[in-house]
Short mmCIF file of C-alpha atoms in Angstrom, two decimals:
data_model
loop_
_atom_site.label_atom_id
_atom_site.label_comp_id
_atom_site.label_asym_id
_atom_site.label_seq_id
_atom_site.Cartn_x
_atom_site.Cartn_y
_atom_site.Cartn_z
CA UNK A 1 -15.29 5.83 -18.18
CA UNK A 2 -12.71 3.09 -18.46
CA UNK A 3 -10.38 5.49 -20.26
CA UNK A 4 -8.04 7.00 -17.72
CA UNK A 5 -4.59 8.55 -17.40
CA UNK A 6 -1.91 6.05 -16.38
CA UNK A 7 -0.76 7.85 -13.27
CA UNK A 8 2.39 5.70 -13.07
CA UNK A 9 3.64 7.41 -16.25
CA UNK A 10 2.25 10.88 -15.59
CA UNK A 11 4.63 13.69 -14.50
CA UNK A 12 8.01 13.36 -12.69
CA UNK A 13 7.85 11.14 -9.59
CA UNK A 14 8.87 13.91 -7.18
CA UNK A 15 6.13 16.25 -8.43
CA UNK A 16 3.57 13.44 -8.22
CA UNK A 17 4.77 12.59 -4.70
CA UNK A 18 4.47 16.22 -3.61
CA UNK A 19 1.02 16.69 -5.15
CA UNK A 20 -0.32 13.47 -3.64
CA UNK A 21 1.13 14.43 -0.25
CA UNK A 22 -0.56 17.85 -0.33
CA UNK A 23 -3.79 16.25 -1.54
CA UNK A 24 -3.78 13.78 1.39
CA UNK A 25 -2.91 16.37 4.05
CA UNK A 26 -6.52 16.85 5.27
CA UNK A 27 -6.80 13.10 5.95
CA UNK A 28 -3.86 13.04 8.34
CA UNK A 29 -3.65 16.54 9.78
CA UNK A 30 -7.29 17.66 9.56
CA UNK A 31 -6.09 20.86 7.86
CA UNK A 32 -7.61 22.81 6.10
CA UNK A 33 -10.84 20.81 6.41
CA UNK A 34 -11.04 21.72 10.11
CA UNK A 35 -11.01 25.42 9.20
CA UNK A 36 -13.84 24.94 6.70
CA UNK A 37 -15.89 23.08 9.32
CA UNK A 38 -15.41 25.95 11.79
CA UNK A 39 -16.31 28.49 9.10
CA UNK A 40 -19.54 26.64 8.26
CA UNK A 41 -20.46 26.43 11.96
CA UNK A 42 -20.02 30.19 12.34
CA UNK A 43 -22.69 30.78 9.72
CA UNK A 44 -25.25 29.28 12.16
CA UNK A 45 -26.76 27.36 9.26
CA UNK A 46 -25.13 24.07 10.22
CA UNK A 47 -24.69 22.07 13.42
CA UNK A 48 -21.08 20.89 14.05
CA UNK A 49 -22.04 17.38 12.88
CA UNK A 50 -23.63 18.50 9.61
CA UNK A 51 -20.78 20.96 8.93
CA UNK A 52 -18.29 18.12 9.40
CA UNK A 53 -20.24 15.79 7.10
CA UNK A 54 -20.57 18.51 4.40
CA UNK A 55 -16.85 19.37 4.36
CA UNK A 56 -15.59 15.80 4.54
CA UNK A 57 -18.22 14.60 2.05
CA UNK A 58 -16.93 17.19 -0.43
CA UNK A 59 -13.33 16.13 0.21
CA UNK A 60 -14.33 12.46 -0.25
CA UNK A 61 -15.85 13.28 -3.65
CA UNK A 62 -12.60 15.04 -4.68
CA UNK A 63 -10.53 11.99 -3.65
CA UNK A 64 -12.83 9.60 -5.51
CA UNK A 65 -12.71 11.83 -8.60
CA UNK A 66 -8.91 11.74 -8.62
CA UNK A 67 -8.98 7.93 -8.22
CA UNK A 68 -11.52 7.68 -11.06
CA UNK A 69 -9.41 9.82 -13.40
CA UNK A 70 -6.14 8.11 -12.62
CA UNK A 71 -7.12 4.48 -12.02
CA UNK A 72 -10.44 4.03 -13.84
CA UNK A 73 -13.94 3.11 -12.80
CA UNK A 74 -13.23 -0.58 -12.08
CA UNK A 75 -10.44 0.17 -9.63
CA UNK A 76 -12.47 2.95 -8.01
CA UNK A 77 -15.39 0.58 -7.44
CA UNK A 78 -13.07 -2.11 -6.02
CA UNK A 79 -11.45 0.37 -3.63
CA UNK A 80 -14.82 1.81 -2.62
CA UNK A 81 -16.24 -1.68 -2.06
CA UNK A 82 -13.39 -2.51 0.32
CA UNK A 83 -13.53 0.93 2.00
CA UNK A 84 -17.29 0.81 2.64
CA UNK A 85 -17.14 -2.79 3.90
CA UNK A 86 -14.34 -1.85 6.28
CA UNK A 87 -16.07 1.34 7.42
CA UNK A 88 -19.37 -0.50 8.01
CA UNK A 89 -17.60 -3.32 9.89
CA UNK A 90 -15.88 -0.83 12.17
CA UNK A 91 -19.07 1.17 12.80
CA UNK A 92 -21.26 -1.88 13.41
CA UNK A 93 -18.68 -3.55 15.68
CA UNK A 94 -18.30 -0.26 17.55
CA UNK A 95 -22.05 0.07 18.05
CA UNK A 96 -22.42 -3.61 19.10
CA UNK A 97 -19.55 -3.47 21.58
CA UNK A 98 -20.93 -0.27 23.07
CA UNK A 99 -24.11 -2.25 23.79
CA UNK A 100 -22.28 -5.27 25.24
CA UNK A 101 -19.66 -3.33 27.22
CA UNK A 102 -21.06 0.11 28.14
CA UNK A 103 -17.83 0.84 30.06
CA UNK A 104 -15.95 1.47 26.79
CA UNK A 105 -18.20 4.49 26.23
CA UNK A 106 -17.26 5.86 29.70
CA UNK A 107 -20.44 7.89 30.23
CA UNK A 108 -20.49 9.57 26.80
CA UNK A 109 -23.89 10.42 25.33
CA UNK A 110 -25.28 8.19 22.55
CA UNK A 111 -25.19 11.15 20.16
CA UNK A 112 -21.51 11.87 20.87
CA UNK A 113 -20.59 8.22 20.31
CA UNK A 114 -22.62 8.01 17.11
CA UNK A 115 -20.89 11.14 15.82
CA UNK A 116 -17.48 9.65 16.64
CA UNK A 117 -18.41 6.52 14.66
CA UNK A 118 -19.58 8.68 11.73
CA UNK A 119 -16.25 10.54 11.77
CA UNK A 120 -14.37 7.23 11.69
CA UNK A 121 -16.66 5.96 8.89
CA UNK A 122 -16.00 9.04 6.74
CA UNK A 123 -12.28 8.98 7.43
CA UNK A 124 -12.05 5.36 6.27
CA UNK A 125 -14.04 5.83 3.04
CA UNK A 126 -11.85 8.84 2.19
CA UNK A 127 -8.45 7.63 3.22
CA UNK A 128 -8.47 3.98 2.11
CA UNK A 129 -8.93 4.73 -1.62
CA UNK A 130 -6.41 7.58 -1.28
CA UNK A 131 -3.77 5.34 0.36
CA UNK A 132 -4.09 2.66 -2.29
CA UNK A 133 -3.93 5.30 -5.03
CA UNK A 134 -0.78 6.75 -3.41
CA UNK A 135 1.00 3.40 -3.32
CA UNK A 136 -0.03 2.41 -6.84
CA UNK A 137 0.90 5.77 -8.38
CA UNK A 138 4.56 4.88 -8.60
CA UNK A 139 6.13 2.17 -10.74
CA UNK A 140 8.28 -0.23 -8.69
CA UNK A 141 9.97 -1.47 -11.87
CA UNK A 142 10.99 2.04 -12.91
CA UNK A 143 12.22 2.73 -9.39
CA UNK A 144 14.39 -0.41 -9.48
CA UNK A 145 15.76 0.56 -12.93
CA UNK A 146 16.65 4.06 -11.70
CA UNK A 147 18.21 2.84 -8.46
CA UNK A 148 20.29 0.27 -10.36
CA UNK A 149 22.07 3.17 -12.11
CA UNK A 150 23.31 4.58 -8.79
CA UNK A 151 26.77 3.80 -7.47
CA UNK A 152 28.16 2.08 -4.35
CA UNK A 153 26.31 2.04 -1.08
CA UNK A 154 23.47 4.23 -2.40
CA UNK A 155 22.56 1.52 -4.90
CA UNK A 156 22.37 -1.22 -2.24
CA UNK A 157 20.25 0.94 0.10
CA UNK A 158 18.12 2.06 -2.85
CA UNK A 159 17.57 -1.54 -3.99
CA UNK A 160 16.47 -2.50 -0.47
CA UNK A 161 13.94 0.37 -0.44
CA UNK A 162 12.76 -0.42 -3.98
CA UNK A 163 12.28 -4.09 -3.06
CA UNK A 164 10.33 -3.10 0.07
CA UNK A 165 8.12 -0.83 -2.03
CA UNK A 166 7.52 -3.59 -4.57
CA UNK A 167 6.49 -6.10 -1.87
CA UNK A 168 4.25 -3.47 -0.32
CA UNK A 169 2.54 -2.77 -3.63
CA UNK A 170 2.11 -6.51 -4.24
CA UNK A 171 0.51 -7.07 -0.80
CA UNK A 172 -1.99 -4.29 -1.46
CA UNK A 173 -3.00 -5.97 -4.71
CA UNK A 174 -3.29 -9.36 -2.98
CA UNK A 175 -5.77 -8.08 -0.42
CA UNK A 176 -8.05 -6.43 -2.97
CA UNK A 177 -7.92 -9.50 -5.23
CA UNK A 178 -8.70 -11.79 -2.30
CA UNK A 179 -11.61 -9.57 -1.38
CA UNK A 180 -13.05 -9.84 -4.90
CA UNK A 181 -12.41 -13.57 -5.24
CA UNK A 182 -13.99 -14.39 -1.92
CA UNK A 183 -17.00 -12.18 -2.52
CA UNK A 184 -17.74 -14.02 -5.76
CA UNK A 185 -16.49 -17.55 -5.15
CA UNK A 186 -16.47 -18.06 -1.39
CA UNK A 187 -19.30 -15.92 -0.05
CA UNK A 188 -19.43 -18.11 3.07
CA UNK A 189 -16.25 -16.30 4.20
CA UNK A 190 -18.14 -13.01 4.07
CA UNK A 191 -21.66 -14.10 5.04
CA UNK A 192 -22.32 -16.14 8.19
CA UNK A 193 -22.98 -19.75 7.19
CA UNK A 194 -25.81 -20.14 9.67
CA UNK A 195 -27.58 -16.89 8.90
CA UNK A 196 -30.83 -18.80 8.20
CA UNK A 197 -30.68 -20.53 11.58
CA UNK A 198 -30.17 -17.45 13.72
CA UNK A 199 -33.71 -17.31 15.06
CA UNK A 200 -34.25 -21.10 15.10
CA UNK A 201 -31.99 -22.47 17.81
CA UNK A 202 -31.06 -20.73 21.05
CA UNK A 203 -27.37 -21.59 20.63
CA UNK A 204 -27.18 -20.36 17.01
CA UNK A 205 -25.44 -17.07 17.89
CA UNK A 206 -22.55 -19.12 19.32
CA UNK A 207 -21.96 -20.52 15.83
CA UNK A 208 -21.34 -16.96 14.65
CA UNK A 209 -18.18 -16.98 16.80
CA UNK A 210 -17.04 -20.20 15.12
CA UNK A 211 -17.66 -18.61 11.73
CA UNK A 212 -15.84 -15.41 12.73
CA UNK A 213 -12.82 -17.41 13.95
CA UNK A 214 -12.79 -19.60 10.80
CA UNK A 215 -12.98 -16.58 8.52
CA UNK A 216 -10.26 -14.61 10.34
CA UNK A 217 -8.04 -17.69 10.35
CA UNK A 218 -8.58 -18.29 6.61
CA UNK A 219 -8.04 -14.59 5.76
CA UNK A 220 -4.79 -14.37 7.71
CA UNK A 221 -3.31 -17.52 6.18
CA UNK A 222 -4.47 -16.64 2.65
CA UNK A 223 -2.91 -13.17 3.02
CA UNK A 224 0.37 -14.60 4.34
CA UNK A 225 0.62 -17.27 1.64
CA UNK A 226 -0.17 -14.90 -1.24
CA UNK A 227 2.09 -12.15 0.16
CA UNK A 228 5.12 -14.40 0.58
CA UNK A 229 4.58 -16.51 -2.56
CA UNK A 230 6.39 -14.24 -5.07
CA UNK A 231 9.07 -13.02 -2.61
CA UNK A 232 11.74 -15.59 -3.68
CA UNK A 233 11.42 -14.45 -7.32
CA UNK A 234 11.55 -10.76 -6.33
CA UNK A 235 14.62 -11.30 -4.13
CA UNK A 236 16.32 -13.30 -6.86
CA UNK A 237 15.74 -10.53 -9.39
CA UNK A 238 17.10 -7.79 -7.09
CA UNK A 239 20.15 -9.89 -6.19
CA UNK A 240 20.79 -10.49 -9.90
CA UNK A 241 20.62 -6.75 -10.63
CA UNK A 242 22.94 -6.03 -7.68
CA UNK A 243 25.44 -8.70 -8.77
CA UNK A 244 25.38 -7.53 -12.39
CA UNK A 245 26.06 -3.91 -11.41
CA UNK A 246 28.82 -4.96 -9.02
CA UNK A 247 30.61 -7.01 -11.68
CA UNK A 248 30.33 -4.17 -14.21
CA UNK A 249 32.19 -1.75 -11.94
CA UNK B 1 23.19 -13.95 21.07
CA UNK B 2 23.76 -14.44 17.35
CA UNK B 3 23.73 -11.50 14.97
CA UNK B 4 21.87 -12.15 11.73
CA UNK B 5 23.00 -10.51 8.49
CA UNK B 6 20.44 -8.17 6.89
CA UNK B 7 19.86 -9.40 3.33
CA UNK B 8 17.48 -8.54 0.48
CA UNK B 9 15.35 -11.47 1.65
CA UNK B 10 15.10 -9.88 5.13
CA UNK B 11 13.97 -6.59 3.57
CA UNK B 12 11.32 -8.39 1.51
CA UNK B 13 9.95 -10.29 4.52
CA UNK B 14 9.94 -7.14 6.69
CA UNK B 15 8.09 -5.20 3.96
CA UNK B 16 5.56 -8.06 3.68
CA UNK B 17 5.07 -8.08 7.46
CA UNK B 18 4.67 -4.27 7.57
CA UNK B 19 1.92 -4.54 4.94
CA UNK B 20 0.29 -7.50 6.69
CA UNK B 21 0.35 -5.80 10.10
CA UNK B 22 -1.28 -2.72 8.53
CA UNK B 23 -3.96 -4.92 6.93
CA UNK B 24 -4.57 -6.97 10.11
CA UNK B 25 -4.91 -3.71 12.05
CA UNK B 26 -7.39 -2.41 9.49
CA UNK B 27 -9.61 -5.45 9.03
CA UNK B 28 -10.69 -6.14 12.64
CA UNK B 29 -11.24 -2.85 14.46
CA UNK B 30 -13.49 -2.26 17.42
CA UNK B 31 -13.66 1.45 18.29
CA UNK B 32 -13.41 2.44 21.96
CA UNK B 33 -15.33 5.72 22.14
CA UNK B 34 -13.91 6.73 25.55
CA UNK B 35 -10.41 7.25 24.09
CA UNK B 36 -11.15 7.47 20.34
CA UNK B 37 -8.83 4.45 20.07
CA UNK B 38 -9.66 0.94 18.88
CA UNK B 39 -9.05 -2.76 19.47
CA UNK B 40 -7.26 -4.66 16.67
CA UNK B 41 -5.23 -7.79 15.92
CA UNK B 42 -2.28 -6.16 14.13
CA UNK B 43 0.04 -7.02 17.04
CA UNK B 44 0.13 -10.63 15.85
CA UNK B 45 2.47 -9.58 13.01
CA UNK B 46 4.49 -7.19 15.20
CA UNK B 47 5.22 -10.02 17.65
CA UNK B 48 5.92 -12.39 14.75
CA UNK B 49 8.46 -9.94 13.25
CA UNK B 50 10.28 -9.55 16.57
CA UNK B 51 10.39 -13.31 17.23
CA UNK B 52 11.40 -14.21 13.70
CA UNK B 53 13.77 -11.47 12.57
CA UNK B 54 15.01 -9.67 15.68
CA UNK B 55 14.72 -6.22 17.31
CA UNK B 56 15.33 -3.99 14.26
CA UNK B 57 12.77 -5.80 12.12
CA UNK B 58 10.35 -5.88 15.07
CA UNK B 59 10.72 -2.13 15.58
CA UNK B 60 10.23 -1.44 11.85
CA UNK B 61 7.14 -3.62 11.54
CA UNK B 62 5.68 -2.35 14.82
CA UNK B 63 6.48 1.28 14.08
CA UNK B 64 5.33 1.40 10.46
CA UNK B 65 2.55 -1.17 9.86
CA UNK B 66 0.01 -0.20 12.55
CA UNK B 67 0.89 3.48 12.04
CA UNK B 68 -0.14 3.27 8.39
CA UNK B 69 -3.41 1.67 9.54
CA UNK B 70 -3.93 4.47 12.08
CA UNK B 71 -3.70 7.02 9.27
CA UNK B 72 -6.89 5.43 7.90
CA UNK B 73 -9.60 6.37 10.40
CA UNK B 74 -7.65 7.23 13.56
CA UNK B 75 -4.87 9.68 12.59
CA UNK B 76 -4.67 11.21 16.06
CA UNK B 77 -3.13 7.98 17.36
CA UNK B 78 -0.20 8.00 14.90
CA UNK B 79 2.45 9.30 17.39
CA UNK B 80 1.32 6.91 20.17
CA UNK B 81 1.28 3.90 17.84
CA UNK B 82 4.59 4.73 16.19
CA UNK B 83 6.41 4.77 19.53
CA UNK B 84 4.44 2.14 21.50
CA UNK B 85 4.27 -0.53 18.80
CA UNK B 86 7.80 0.22 17.64
CA UNK B 87 8.92 -0.41 21.22
CA UNK B 88 6.78 -3.56 21.34
CA UNK B 89 8.46 -5.07 18.27
CA UNK B 90 11.91 -3.99 19.45
CA UNK B 91 11.46 -5.48 22.93
CA UNK B 92 10.06 -8.77 21.60
CA UNK B 93 13.01 -9.02 19.18
CA UNK B 94 15.56 -8.08 21.84
CA UNK B 95 14.39 -10.72 24.33
CA UNK B 96 13.76 -13.39 21.68
CA UNK B 97 17.20 -12.92 20.12
CA UNK B 98 18.72 -14.27 23.33
CA UNK B 99 16.77 -17.55 22.98
CA UNK B 100 18.70 -20.66 22.00
CA UNK B 101 17.63 -22.58 18.87
CA UNK B 102 13.90 -23.21 18.85
CA UNK B 103 13.44 -22.77 22.63
CA UNK B 104 9.93 -21.55 23.38
CA UNK B 105 10.26 -20.32 26.99
CA UNK B 106 12.19 -17.11 26.32
CA UNK B 107 10.16 -16.43 23.18
CA UNK B 108 6.92 -16.76 25.15
CA UNK B 109 8.27 -14.29 27.71
CA UNK B 110 9.28 -11.99 24.83
CA UNK B 111 5.82 -12.16 23.24
CA UNK B 112 4.02 -11.36 26.50
CA UNK B 113 6.52 -8.58 27.29
CA UNK B 114 5.44 -7.11 23.95
CA UNK B 115 1.80 -7.34 25.04
CA UNK B 116 2.66 -5.59 28.31
CA UNK B 117 4.45 -2.84 26.34
CA UNK B 118 1.27 -1.88 24.50
CA UNK B 119 -0.80 -1.82 27.71
CA UNK B 120 1.76 0.41 29.50
CA UNK B 121 2.65 2.45 26.40
CA UNK B 122 -0.90 3.39 25.43
CA UNK B 123 -1.77 4.07 29.09
CA UNK B 124 1.13 6.54 29.36
CA UNK B 125 0.14 8.26 26.12
CA UNK B 126 -3.58 8.43 26.92
CA UNK B 127 -3.28 9.33 30.60
CA UNK B 128 -0.36 11.77 30.55
CA UNK B 129 1.25 12.57 27.18
CA UNK B 130 -1.87 13.31 25.08
CA UNK B 131 -3.57 15.47 27.77
CA UNK B 132 -0.26 17.40 28.12
CA UNK B 133 0.02 17.79 24.32
CA UNK B 134 -3.65 18.77 24.19
CA UNK B 135 -2.89 21.96 26.13
CA UNK B 136 -0.96 23.38 23.18
CA UNK B 137 -2.54 21.30 20.37
CA UNK B 138 -6.30 20.84 21.00
CA UNK B 139 -6.52 17.96 18.49
CA UNK B 140 -4.69 15.74 21.00
CA UNK B 141 -7.08 16.53 23.86
CA UNK B 142 -9.09 13.35 23.25
CA UNK B 143 -8.22 11.34 26.35
CA UNK B 144 -7.69 11.65 30.09
CA UNK B 145 -6.68 9.31 32.89
CA UNK B 146 -10.23 7.91 33.28
CA UNK B 147 -10.44 7.03 29.59
CA UNK B 148 -6.94 5.55 29.73
CA UNK B 149 -8.02 3.24 32.58
CA UNK B 150 -11.04 2.12 30.49
CA UNK B 151 -8.71 1.09 27.67
CA UNK B 152 -6.41 -1.02 29.85
CA UNK B 153 -8.76 -4.03 29.60
CA UNK B 154 -9.18 -4.10 25.77
CA UNK B 155 -5.44 -3.43 25.39
CA UNK B 156 -4.68 -6.38 27.67
CA UNK B 157 -6.85 -8.67 25.53
CA UNK B 158 -5.17 -7.24 22.43
CA UNK B 159 -1.74 -7.90 23.94
CA UNK B 160 -2.62 -11.51 24.82
CA UNK B 161 -4.07 -12.18 21.33
CA UNK B 162 -0.98 -10.60 19.76
CA UNK B 163 1.36 -12.72 21.89
CA UNK B 164 -0.47 -16.02 21.35
CA UNK B 165 -1.09 -15.38 17.62
CA UNK B 166 2.47 -14.18 17.07
CA UNK B 167 3.92 -17.28 18.76
CA UNK B 168 1.65 -19.57 16.73
CA UNK B 169 2.62 -17.89 13.46
CA UNK B 170 6.30 -17.96 14.43
CA UNK B 171 6.06 -21.75 14.96
CA UNK B 172 4.41 -22.09 11.56
CA UNK B 173 6.70 -19.75 9.59
CA UNK B 174 10.12 -19.77 11.24
CA UNK B 175 11.36 -22.45 8.82
CA UNK B 176 10.47 -20.32 5.77
CA UNK B 177 13.49 -19.36 3.69
CA UNK B 178 12.76 -17.16 0.65
CA UNK B 179 15.99 -18.30 -1.02
CA UNK B 180 14.81 -21.94 -1.30
#
């Protein structure tokens, strides 16, 4: 299953862009998945909730299949790991906050809120792997090489866009790598340090807040440092290409 | 007011901040069922971009980063986020660009003005614009004035966290020069 098509080299970029855009349309616009949900409801075999889960579950499987075929099983599992963690965090936080601050639910029924959380959960597990696949389907290096052949102002604008794309791709990789590294080497950033003490001392839950703050703080700074670390080298390379092309003309 | 030249280094930092604001918006999300919206800490990077690089960079980071995050889980909020957070970054950058040297007073005002922008901006969208759009496009009929009032409090907290976090990061990073 580790054999897969290198999507960066497959088909012309514009065709790939178009196909990926069409493929991701249901995630953003809700079309045509919304139509399928309505159609299933009309059969009277499904409640609106089950119809939604059936249609979006099928779409999720299609997205994962495309990720599997184009990025391989290891990448798919990494993306799914991050997507499920994120989706669970959002759902659990949503459910907890609804308990602490009932006003944020504004009189909605428990069922309606739960269904909203399920919708968000499904949307995240579908769209996160898709977004990462979209960004990683194009080669930044090839884009820079192509843009460097352009003339005048188009080249400068193109190089700016290519550089932005490269940094964007790099940041995406940083986050997934950090996620893997911390899961394996620094599990205390993922799991509350005092999880064994929770029922022992009355003030233990307060320590959760300290852990949450420490983890957020560490995540933000690690992300910033690793995102900005290679930027000088990237900028230097783009400036060199720009200078070289300018002197040639 | 000094005008900074837009270089390749600026583009790289802005792209990094767009990605980081999208990630920060994604990682900590607390859904608010009343409006289908959510609380997040992505504003920290929007405020940072405005303070550090000016109004254009602020508008780009604010308009693009959180909007990308909205596409994952909350696509209905894309138009509101694009305009509100774009305005937030622009306003922070506009006010902060009038500050002299490393003066903190005007930058603090800028950061909190950004926070106020999201409270007012989302309220306008949720109370008036989305219900009006919902009449012709039912997908947007997810909020009303009551729900918009409910979200004022979490948005205020979000604005304050964004302002304080953005100022702290600006103090820590404003000396960074990718050409060194």
